[in-house]
Tab-separated table of C-alpha atoms in Angstrom:
chain	number	residue	atom	x	y	z
F	1	UNK	CA	1.402	24.795	11.385
F	2	UNK	CA	3.239	26.634	8.587
F	3	UNK	CA	3.367	23.773	6.091
F	4	UNK	CA	3.137	20.026	5.956
F	5	UNK	CA	6.272	17.904	5.671
F	6	UNK	CA	6.302	15.923	2.431
F	7	UNK	CA	8.521	13.157	1.073
F	8	UNK	CA	9.205	15.216	-2.029
F	9	UNK	CA	11.086	17.719	0.189
F	10	UNK	CA	14.029	15.348	0.670
F	11	UNK	CA	13.903	14.276	-2.975
F	12	UNK	CA	14.242	17.905	-4.116
F	13	UNK	CA	17.292	18.481	-1.904
F	14	UNK	CA	18.930	15.340	-3.309
F	15	UNK	CA	18.089	16.484	-6.849
F	16	UNK	CA	19.697	19.891	-6.241
F	17	UNK	CA	22.896	18.287	-4.934
F	18	UNK	CA	23.158	15.618	-7.649
F	19	UNK	CA	25.788	15.663	-10.391
F	20	UNK	CA	24.663	16.251	-13.986
F	21	UNK	CA	21.091	16.926	-12.938
F	22	UNK	CA	18.479	17.521	-15.600
F	23	UNK	CA	15.412	19.781	-15.492
F	24	UNK	CA	12.780	18.208	-13.265
F	25	UNK	CA	9.075	17.683	-13.980
F	26	UNK	CA	6.899	17.057	-10.923
F	27	UNK	CA	3.845	15.107	-12.092
F	28	UNK	CA	0.614	14.485	-10.280
F	29	UNK	CA	-3.044	15.353	-9.901
F	30	UNK	CA	-4.248	18.813	-8.982
F	31	UNK	CA	-4.326	20.019	-5.384
F	32	UNK	CA	-1.885	17.430	-4.029
F	33	UNK	CA	0.668	20.064	-2.961
F	34	UNK	CA	3.103	20.227	-5.900
F	35	UNK	CA	3.304	24.023	-6.134
F	36	UNK	CA	3.614	24.543	-2.392
F	37	UNK	CA	6.416	21.996	-2.084
F	38	UNK	CA	8.424	23.435	-5.001
F	39	UNK	CA	7.919	27.022	-3.833
F	40	UNK	CA	9.076	26.183	-0.303
F	41	UNK	CA	12.124	24.357	-1.665
F	42	UNK	CA	13.052	27.195	-4.029
F	43	UNK	CA	12.807	29.946	-1.440
F	44	UNK	CA	14.842	27.997	1.120
F	45	UNK	CA	17.591	26.655	-1.147
F	46	UNK	CA	18.342	29.320	-3.786
F	47	UNK	CA	19.489	32.909	-3.784
F	48	UNK	CA	17.023	33.712	-6.573
F	49	UNK	CA	13.702	31.915	-7.060
F	50	UNK	CA	11.595	32.707	-10.147
F	51	UNK	CA	8.037	31.372	-10.283
F	52	UNK	CA	6.127	31.665	-13.544
F	53	UNK	CA	2.574	30.334	-13.580
F	54	UNK	CA	1.350	30.185	-17.175
F	55	UNK	CA	-2.294	29.941	-16.093
F	56	UNK	CA	-2.212	33.059	-13.915
F	57	UNK	CA	0.497	34.907	-15.902
F	58	UNK	CA	-0.369	34.185	-19.572
F	59	UNK	CA	1.746	37.148	-20.723
F	60	UNK	CA	4.821	35.011	-20.018
F	61	UNK	CA	3.923	32.562	-22.794
F	62	UNK	CA	5.831	34.889	-25.158
F	63	UNK	CA	9.211	34.327	-23.464
F	64	UNK	CA	9.964	31.569	-25.989
F	65	UNK	CA	9.086	33.625	-29.089
F	66	UNK	CA	12.749	34.450	-29.811
F	67	UNK	CA	13.733	30.795	-29.807
F	68	UNK	CA	15.002	28.450	-27.147
F	69	UNK	CA	18.488	29.748	-26.443
F	70	UNK	CA	18.678	30.225	-22.701
F	71	UNK	CA	20.055	33.764	-23.059
F	72	UNK	CA	17.008	34.757	-25.131
F	73	UNK	CA	14.581	33.179	-22.659
F	74	UNK	CA	16.262	34.862	-19.676
F	75	UNK	CA	16.332	38.192	-21.516
F	76	UNK	CA	12.575	37.990	-22.101
F	77	UNK	CA	11.892	36.978	-18.496
F	78	UNK	CA	13.928	39.890	-17.133
F	79	UNK	CA	12.202	42.326	-19.505
F	80	UNK	CA	8.976	41.380	-17.730
F	81	UNK	CA	10.663	41.180	-14.298
F	82	UNK	CA	13.373	43.880	-14.363
F	83	UNK	CA	13.997	43.613	-10.626
F	84	UNK	CA	15.466	40.112	-10.978
F	85	UNK	CA	19.159	39.534	-10.337
F	86	UNK	CA	20.182	36.166	-11.742
F	87	UNK	CA	23.456	34.471	-10.889
F	88	UNK	CA	24.807	31.209	-12.275
F	89	UNK	CA	24.219	28.141	-10.047
F	90	UNK	CA	22.157	30.085	-7.483
F	91	UNK	CA	18.898	30.484	-9.421
F	92	UNK	CA	15.870	28.188	-9.655
F	93	UNK	CA	13.272	28.802	-12.363
F	94	UNK	CA	9.874	27.240	-11.648
F	95	UNK	CA	7.489	26.927	-14.598
F	96	UNK	CA	4.061	26.080	-13.161
F	97	UNK	CA	0.952	24.999	-15.120
F	98	UNK	CA	3.257	24.053	-17.988
F	99	UNK	CA	0.377	22.361	-19.811
F	100	UNK	CA	-0.778	25.911	-20.658
F	101	UNK	CA	2.490	26.522	-22.553
F	102	UNK	CA	3.854	23.380	-24.188
F	103	UNK	CA	6.867	25.311	-25.509
F	104	UNK	CA	8.221	25.049	-21.965
F	105	UNK	CA	8.942	21.357	-22.618
F	106	UNK	CA	10.917	22.189	-25.759
F	107	UNK	CA	13.084	24.609	-23.766
F	108	UNK	CA	14.282	21.936	-21.340
F	109	UNK	CA	16.993	20.639	-23.689
F	110	UNK	CA	18.496	24.120	-23.904
F	111	UNK	CA	18.411	24.568	-20.119
F	112	UNK	CA	19.994	21.129	-19.636
F	113	UNK	CA	22.829	21.825	-22.072
F	114	UNK	CA	23.404	25.359	-20.750
F	115	UNK	CA	23.576	24.256	-17.099
F	116	UNK	CA	23.591	27.697	-15.454
F	117	UNK	CA	20.078	27.588	-14.020
F	118	UNK	CA	18.107	24.880	-12.273
F	119	UNK	CA	14.613	24.335	-13.717
F	120	UNK	CA	11.550	22.632	-12.241
F	121	UNK	CA	8.239	22.311	-14.082
F	122	UNK	CA	4.838	21.255	-12.864
F	123	UNK	CA	1.230	21.241	-13.961
F	124	UNK	CA	-1.830	19.108	-14.453
F	125	UNK	CA	-0.347	17.215	-17.433
F	126	UNK	CA	-3.760	16.185	-18.711
F	127	UNK	CA	-4.968	14.904	-22.031
F	128	UNK	CA	-3.265	15.714	-25.317
F	129	UNK	CA	-0.938	18.262	-23.705
F	130	UNK	CA	0.459	15.452	-21.566
F	131	UNK	CA	1.563	13.614	-24.708
F	132	UNK	CA	2.976	16.763	-26.288
F	133	UNK	CA	5.032	17.512	-23.197
F	134	UNK	CA	6.361	13.951	-23.114
F	135	UNK	CA	7.392	13.980	-26.778
F	136	UNK	CA	8.910	17.464	-26.636
F	137	UNK	CA	11.082	16.838	-23.581
F	138	UNK	CA	12.142	13.178	-23.873
F	139	UNK	CA	15.757	12.633	-22.806
F	140	UNK	CA	16.096	16.122	-21.360
F	141	UNK	CA	14.248	15.879	-18.074
F	142	UNK	CA	13.793	13.846	-14.934
F	143	UNK	CA	10.300	12.884	-13.756
F	144	UNK	CA	8.974	12.628	-10.225
F	145	UNK	CA	5.452	11.354	-9.648
F	146	UNK	CA	3.827	12.998	-6.644
F	147	UNK	CA	0.655	11.818	-4.935
F	148	UNK	CA	-1.642	13.121	-2.265
F	149	UNK	CA	-0.277	12.548	1.234
F	150	UNK	CA	0.366	8.935	2.164
F	151	UNK	CA	-0.348	7.547	5.631
F	152	UNK	CA	3.196	8.207	6.846
F	153	UNK	CA	2.954	11.867	5.791
F	154	UNK	CA	-0.436	12.011	7.534
F	155	UNK	CA	1.221	10.740	10.719
F	156	UNK	CA	3.929	13.392	10.364
F	157	UNK	CA	1.213	16.039	10.066
F	158	UNK	CA	-0.287	14.796	13.332
F	159	UNK	CA	3.093	15.172	15.044
F	160	UNK	CA	4.436	11.616	15.027
F	161	UNK	CA	8.212	11.243	14.898
F	162	UNK	CA	10.385	9.000	12.725
F	163	UNK	CA	11.317	6.790	15.694
F	164	UNK	CA	7.646	6.077	16.424
F	165	UNK	CA	7.109	4.934	12.845
F	166	UNK	CA	10.329	2.919	13.063
F	167	UNK	CA	8.886	1.129	16.111
F	168	UNK	CA	5.948	0.007	13.944
F	169	UNK	CA	8.309	-1.345	11.310
F	170	UNK	CA	10.445	-3.165	13.895
F	171	UNK	CA	7.364	-5.006	15.187
F	172	UNK	CA	6.455	-5.891	11.612
F	173	UNK	CA	9.958	-7.152	10.820
F	174	UNK	CA	10.194	-9.179	14.035
F	175	UNK	CA	6.606	-10.474	13.647
F	176	UNK	CA	5.934	-9.122	17.115
F	177	UNK	CA	2.354	-8.021	17.860
F	178	UNK	CA	1.911	-4.309	18.475
F	179	UNK	CA	1.064	-3.255	21.995
F	180	UNK	CA	-2.600	-2.591	22.707
F	181	UNK	CA	-1.897	1.145	22.873
F	182	UNK	CA	0.078	1.144	19.611
F	183	UNK	CA	-2.614	-0.827	17.834
F	184	UNK	CA	-5.616	1.149	19.036
F	185	UNK	CA	-4.026	4.555	18.475
F	186	UNK	CA	-2.770	3.697	14.978
F	187	UNK	CA	-6.096	2.122	13.994
F	188	UNK	CA	-7.822	5.339	15.100
F	189	UNK	CA	-5.357	7.384	13.041
F	190	UNK	CA	-5.966	5.093	10.074
F	191	UNK	CA	-9.729	5.584	10.272
F	192	UNK	CA	-9.175	9.332	10.390
F	193	UNK	CA	-6.965	9.069	7.293
F	194	UNK	CA	-9.612	6.979	5.544
F	195	UNK	CA	-12.201	9.718	6.052
F	196	UNK	CA	-9.934	12.716	5.481
F	197	UNK	CA	-7.761	11.359	2.661
F	198	UNK	CA	-4.433	12.899	1.727
F	199	UNK	CA	-5.255	16.215	0.058
F	200	UNK	CA	-2.919	18.626	1.904
F	201	UNK	CA	-5.413	21.470	2.402
F	202	UNK	CA	-7.934	19.032	3.894
F	203	UNK	CA	-5.324	17.332	6.100
F	204	UNK	CA	-4.129	20.710	7.345
F	205	UNK	CA	-7.675	21.766	8.266
F	206	UNK	CA	-8.317	18.451	10.027
F	207	UNK	CA	-5.077	18.572	12.030
F	208	UNK	CA	-5.565	22.246	12.911
F	209	UNK	CA	-9.228	21.956	13.946
F	210	UNK	CA	-8.940	18.411	15.342
F	211	UNK	CA	-12.368	17.513	13.977
F	212	UNK	CA	-14.095	16.653	10.711
F	213	UNK	CA	-15.984	19.952	10.381
F	214	UNK	CA	-16.030	21.142	6.770
F	215	UNK	CA	-14.084	18.133	5.449
F	216	UNK	CA	-16.884	16.673	3.317
F	217	UNK	CA	-17.564	20.055	1.717
F	218	UNK	CA	-13.875	20.432	0.784
F	219	UNK	CA	-13.793	16.926	-0.694
F	220	UNK	CA	-16.902	17.578	-2.743
F	221	UNK	CA	-15.399	20.825	-4.045
F	222	UNK	CA	-12.270	19.020	-5.232
F	223	UNK	CA	-14.477	16.499	-7.047
F	224	UNK	CA	-16.251	19.406	-8.767
F	225	UNK	CA	-12.882	21.009	-9.619
F	226	UNK	CA	-11.754	17.749	-11.209
F	227	UNK	CA	-14.898	17.693	-13.341
F	228	UNK	CA	-14.105	21.225	-14.512
F	229	UNK	CA	-10.549	20.135	-15.356
F	230	UNK	CA	-11.912	17.223	-17.384
F	231	UNK	CA	-14.068	19.655	-19.338
F	232	UNK	CA	-11.085	21.976	-19.852
F	233	UNK	CA	-8.260	19.557	-20.650
F	234	UNK	CA	-9.816	16.470	-22.248
F	235	UNK	CA	-8.555	17.490	-25.678
F	236	UNK	CA	-9.727	15.288	-28.548
F	237	UNK	CA	-11.505	12.787	-26.306
F	238	UNK	CA	-15.233	12.989	-25.697
F	239	UNK	CA	-15.520	14.884	-22.417
F	240	UNK	CA	-18.940	13.444	-21.637
F	241	UNK	CA	-17.510	9.909	-21.831
F	242	UNK	CA	-14.711	10.778	-19.389
F	243	UNK	CA	-17.237	12.335	-17.031
F	244	UNK	CA	-19.449	9.228	-17.352
F	245	UNK	CA	-16.560	6.996	-16.270
F	246	UNK	CA	-15.448	9.316	-13.499
F	247	UNK	CA	-18.917	9.599	-11.983
F	248	UNK	CA	-19.601	5.860	-12.135
F	249	UNK	CA	-16.537	4.699	-10.171
F	250	UNK	CA	-18.397	4.489	-6.812
F	251	UNK	CA	-21.208	2.499	-8.440
F	252	UNK	CA	-18.893	-0.258	-9.699
F	253	UNK	CA	-16.917	-0.338	-6.435
F	254	UNK	CA	-20.194	-1.103	-4.691
F	255	UNK	CA	-20.711	-4.214	-6.855
F	256	UNK	CA	-19.585	-7.652	-5.772
F	257	UNK	CA	-16.860	-8.128	-8.376
F	258	UNK	CA	-16.012	-4.389	-8.639
F	259	UNK	CA	-15.235	-4.832	-12.344
F	260	UNK	CA	-15.547	-1.595	-14.280
F	261	UNK	CA	-17.774	-2.282	-17.297
F	262	UNK	CA	-18.113	0.266	-20.079
F	263	UNK	CA	-21.315	-1.436	-21.306
F	264	UNK	CA	-23.027	-0.488	-18.049
F	265	UNK	CA	-22.007	3.173	-18.004
F	266	UNK	CA	-24.744	4.269	-20.369
F	267	UNK	CA	-27.297	2.725	-22.727
F	268	UNK	CA	-25.520	1.359	-25.802
F	269	UNK	CA	-22.012	2.201	-24.527
F	270	UNK	CA	-19.276	0.144	-26.250
F	271	UNK	CA	-15.621	-0.370	-25.380
F	272	UNK	CA	-14.399	0.921	-28.752
F	273	UNK	CA	-16.134	4.248	-28.116
F	274	UNK	CA	-14.278	4.691	-24.825
F	275	UNK	CA	-10.733	3.977	-26.020
F	276	UNK	CA	-8.271	6.216	-24.156
F	277	UNK	CA	-10.743	7.354	-21.506
F	278	UNK	CA	-9.404	5.244	-18.630
F	279	UNK	CA	-5.809	5.973	-19.663
F	280	UNK	CA	-6.624	9.692	-19.605
F	281	UNK	CA	-8.063	9.506	-16.064
F	282	UNK	CA	-5.012	7.515	-14.951
F	283	UNK	CA	-2.533	9.939	-16.559
F	284	UNK	CA	-4.346	12.814	-14.876
F	285	UNK	CA	-3.710	11.173	-11.499
F	286	UNK	CA	-7.428	10.939	-10.742
F	287	UNK	CA	-7.760	7.129	-10.652
F	288	UNK	CA	-5.703	4.046	-9.875
F	289	UNK	CA	-6.279	1.190	-12.334
F	290	UNK	CA	-6.038	-2.429	-11.184
F	291	UNK	CA	-5.802	-4.998	-14.014
F	292	UNK	CA	-6.972	-8.613	-13.924
F	293	UNK	CA	-4.169	-11.164	-14.218
F	294	UNK	CA	-4.718	-13.834	-16.853
F	295	UNK	CA	-2.969	-16.479	-14.725
F	296	UNK	CA	-1.812	-16.397	-11.129
F	297	UNK	CA	1.862	-16.631	-11.962
F	298	UNK	CA	4.843	-14.427	-12.766
F	299	UNK	CA	5.568	-12.098	-14.428
F	300	UNK	CA	3.012	-9.512	-13.410
F	301	UNK	CA	3.556	-7.205	-16.374
F	302	UNK	CA	2.562	-8.849	-19.625
F	303	UNK	CA	0.287	-11.279	-17.789
F	304	UNK	CA	-2.861	-9.208	-17.481
F	305	UNK	CA	-6.002	-8.419	-19.454
F	306	UNK	CA	-6.111	-4.724	-20.408
F	307	UNK	CA	-9.886	-4.961	-20.947
F	308	UNK	CA	-10.629	-6.321	-17.464
F	309	UNK	CA	-9.933	-3.801	-14.738
F	310	UNK	CA	-11.139	-2.053	-11.617
F	311	UNK	CA	-10.986	1.677	-11.049
F	312	UNK	CA	-10.220	3.142	-7.649
F	313	UNK	CA	-10.048	6.745	-6.575
F	314	UNK	CA	-6.432	7.886	-6.258
F	315	UNK	CA	-7.376	9.381	-2.894
F	316	UNK	CA	-9.809	7.518	-0.641
F	317	UNK	CA	-11.025	10.750	0.910
F	318	UNK	CA	-12.460	11.632	-2.495
F	319	UNK	CA	-14.289	8.286	-2.625
F	320	UNK	CA	-15.838	9.229	0.721
F	321	UNK	CA	-16.667	12.659	-0.699
F	322	UNK	CA	-18.394	11.052	-3.671
F	323	UNK	CA	-20.782	9.207	-1.371
F	324	UNK	CA	-22.729	10.966	1.395
F	325	UNK	CA	-22.446	12.291	4.919
F	326	UNK	CA	-23.986	9.141	6.415
F	327	UNK	CA	-21.031	7.066	5.155
F	328	UNK	CA	-18.619	9.382	6.973
F	329	UNK	CA	-20.668	9.005	10.120
F	330	UNK	CA	-20.766	5.202	9.793
F	331	UNK	CA	-17.016	5.060	9.258
F	332	UNK	CA	-16.320	7.266	12.267
F	333	UNK	CA	-18.462	4.951	14.390
F	334	UNK	CA	-16.956	1.819	12.781
F	335	UNK	CA	-20.400	0.589	11.796
F	336	UNK	CA	-21.320	-1.729	8.946
F	337	UNK	CA	-21.500	0.204	5.680
F	338	UNK	CA	-22.890	-2.697	3.677
F	339	UNK	CA	-21.518	-2.860	0.126
F	340	UNK	CA	-19.181	0.107	0.507
F	341	UNK	CA	-17.279	-1.150	3.533
F	342	UNK	CA	-15.215	-3.612	1.487
F	343	UNK	CA	-14.810	-1.066	-1.320
F	344	UNK	CA	-13.403	1.548	1.054
F	345	UNK	CA	-10.814	-0.817	2.504
F	346	UNK	CA	-9.845	-2.042	-0.974
F	347	UNK	CA	-9.599	1.516	-2.267
F	348	UNK	CA	-7.339	2.674	0.535
F	349	UNK	CA	-5.093	-0.396	0.363
F	350	UNK	CA	-4.783	0.097	-3.409
F	351	UNK	CA	-3.966	3.769	-2.828
F	352	UNK	CA	-1.305	2.869	-0.227
F	353	UNK	CA	0.246	0.265	-2.546
F	354	UNK	CA	0.446	2.754	-5.436
F	355	UNK	CA	2.026	5.378	-3.175
F	356	UNK	CA	4.601	2.734	-2.189
F	357	UNK	CA	5.542	2.222	-5.841
F	358	UNK	CA	3.430	-0.808	-6.807
F	359	UNK	CA	1.304	-1.266	-9.912
F	360	UNK	CA	-2.099	-2.782	-9.158
F	361	UNK	CA	-3.206	-6.254	-10.251
F	362	UNK	CA	-5.955	-8.581	-9.038
F	363	UNK	CA	-6.928	-12.181	-9.786
F	364	UNK	CA	-10.344	-13.791	-10.207
F	365	UNK	CA	-11.161	-17.316	-11.361
F	366	UNK	CA	-14.918	-17.881	-11.228
F	367	UNK	CA	-14.617	-21.549	-12.187
F	368	UNK	CA	-12.549	-22.239	-9.054
F	369	UNK	CA	-14.338	-19.612	-6.940
F	370	UNK	CA	-11.063	-17.793	-6.367
F	371	UNK	CA	-10.658	-14.049	-5.989
F	372	UNK	CA	-7.663	-12.075	-4.770
F	373	UNK	CA	-7.833	-8.323	-4.222
F	374	UNK	CA	-4.215	-7.528	-5.102
F	375	UNK	CA	-1.099	-9.284	-6.339
F	376	UNK	CA	2.460	-8.062	-5.718
F	377	UNK	CA	5.805	-9.815	-5.884
F	378	UNK	CA	9.100	-10.116	-4.088
F	379	UNK	CA	12.317	-11.138	-5.814
F	380	UNK	CA	11.282	-14.754	-6.392
F	381	UNK	CA	7.573	-15.203	-5.739
F	382	UNK	CA	4.076	-13.947	-6.430
F	383	UNK	CA	2.297	-12.689	-3.319
F	384	UNK	CA	-1.506	-12.651	-3.058
F	385	UNK	CA	-2.923	-9.908	-0.811
F	386	UNK	CA	-6.395	-10.333	0.624
F	387	UNK	CA	-8.133	-7.298	2.126
F	388	UNK	CA	-10.795	-8.260	4.669
F	389	UNK	CA	-13.355	-5.798	5.982
F	390	UNK	CA	-14.185	-8.368	8.662
F	391	UNK	CA	-12.425	-11.387	10.112
F	392	UNK	CA	-14.129	-14.146	8.161
F	393	UNK	CA	-12.433	-17.088	6.441
F	394	UNK	CA	-9.639	-16.597	3.905
F	395	UNK	CA	-10.672	-19.387	1.547
F	396	UNK	CA	-9.154	-17.954	-1.644
F	397	UNK	CA	-5.883	-17.088	0.066
F	398	UNK	CA	-5.513	-20.604	1.485
F	399	UNK	CA	-6.401	-22.239	-1.844
F	400	UNK	CA	-3.870	-20.167	-3.787
F	401	UNK	CA	-1.104	-21.040	-1.334
F	402	UNK	CA	-2.011	-24.728	-0.963
F	403	UNK	CA	-2.657	-25.579	-4.615
F	404	UNK	CA	0.126	-27.119	-6.712
F	405	UNK	CA	-1.246	-25.186	-9.680
F	406	UNK	CA	0.223	-21.866	-8.483
F	407	UNK	CA	3.933	-22.619	-8.257
F	408	UNK	CA	5.009	-18.967	-7.973
F	409	UNK	CA	2.927	-18.456	-4.809
F	410	UNK	CA	4.824	-19.458	-1.671
F	411	UNK	CA	3.020	-17.347	0.937
F	412	UNK	CA	0.348	-14.672	1.190
F	413	UNK	CA	-0.655	-11.559	3.109
F	414	UNK	CA	-3.937	-10.804	4.848
F	415	UNK	CA	-4.728	-7.167	5.644
F	416	UNK	CA	-7.472	-6.681	8.193
F	417	UNK	CA	-8.336	-5.309	11.617
F	418	UNK	CA	-6.041	-7.760	13.418
F	419	UNK	CA	-2.591	-7.606	14.972
F	420	UNK	CA	0.654	-8.826	13.397
F	421	UNK	CA	0.946	-12.596	13.003
F	422	UNK	CA	2.060	-15.518	10.832
F	423	UNK	CA	0.350	-18.919	10.679
F	424	UNK	CA	2.952	-20.665	8.527
F	425	UNK	CA	1.145	-19.805	5.271
F	426	UNK	CA	0.252	-16.133	5.317
F	427	UNK	CA	1.177	-13.030	7.241
F	428	UNK	CA	-1.511	-10.995	8.956
F	429	UNK	CA	-1.025	-7.248	9.221
F	430	UNK	CA	-3.382	-4.464	10.250
F	431	UNK	CA	-4.425	-2.222	7.337
F	432	UNK	CA	-2.397	0.720	8.579
F	433	UNK	CA	0.927	-1.114	8.071
F	434	UNK	CA	0.377	-1.334	4.298
F	435	UNK	CA	2.612	1.726	3.800
F	436	UNK	CA	5.541	-0.319	5.206
F	437	UNK	CA	4.814	-3.462	3.182
F	438	UNK	CA	7.270	-2.875	0.333
F	439	UNK	CA	10.084	-2.178	2.774
F	440	UNK	CA	9.177	-5.325	4.706
F	441	UNK	CA	9.107	-7.548	1.609
F	442	UNK	CA	12.510	-6.220	0.498
F	443	UNK	CA	13.942	-7.091	3.920
F	444	UNK	CA	12.697	-10.685	3.490
F	445	UNK	CA	14.395	-11.167	0.142
């Protein structure tokens, strides 16, 4: 296997062929495959591909010292790379690790106005440099948010074809139960994805070796690398506070209400001392934040409490890696994992929703004993999504749908280890179809 097929591949081709394209910034966490995807695209679609990594090639930080005219920048690049032959409209310049050289962002306006060379930037975009890059390049760039591999990309890596995935969607759209073979095979693939996660290097090793050997060690190393990045890029924020939050995520996910509480991170910890910490982890692509809705009605945005939230790992494989080897073994054997079983299914559903383009919201009303794991919407209604780690009663889901109090809720969705179905009030889908949910809801509108 030379490389893994990614959804960004098609996006990059469309960007290249678009009219009036602007310089592109590929955003996302470390080690999700940004550099590999851009490099593959550049080498296969341009006569000349220039890759400048400001972390590994710090001497190139001086290419902007003579100002931001494109001719001056190109002259300085070719002084350092005299073998280059640049032609208009056939050259792609790739600035990697741009957070190490914020002047790169300032140059994007000049490259956009000049128009002779295509430019793509990437990097960790963490902390204060993230804000500098945003302010220095506003209006002169296009953004693409990239994530670790979603379940569909994982299926591609395992050799599944588009028509096989289309068969899954057709069953979903027609509310036709999957065949026993379809269901069992896809549920097995889903459990593999839950353990492995979507980090490309880990997926590639898993698919190549066809076993889980070495996976946990790789996940744990990425977690350590992220801690080092926090220490390196946290800027003006207190690095120890970010690390405290980051390390405590599994603890709160193991609690009944899963609410992330600053006061329980450390003795004497207060919310005001942790301002910006969660936003930093979210901007870095390390966590997905789910906010509590104030009321179970539309709109979603503007109807949530910014101080009441849950934190999920942006890749469920890393949640597994943060636990222990016994959890992996339990998951492989589909055994009861006590408090973490529900957390794992919630984490992966949240991850799949984010990768589909949703923001995360949940709802909890203790006075009415109501709790809903996620809330999304279609064109006209609010849709509660309940994630069940077992097939017990869906009391909250039924109450939200039946009550006259929640006028924006017309139907719900239950995600669990059961086949496709509809009981007149809510749709039941197996977990692994979550990646098709947004497409399905659009088709219903």
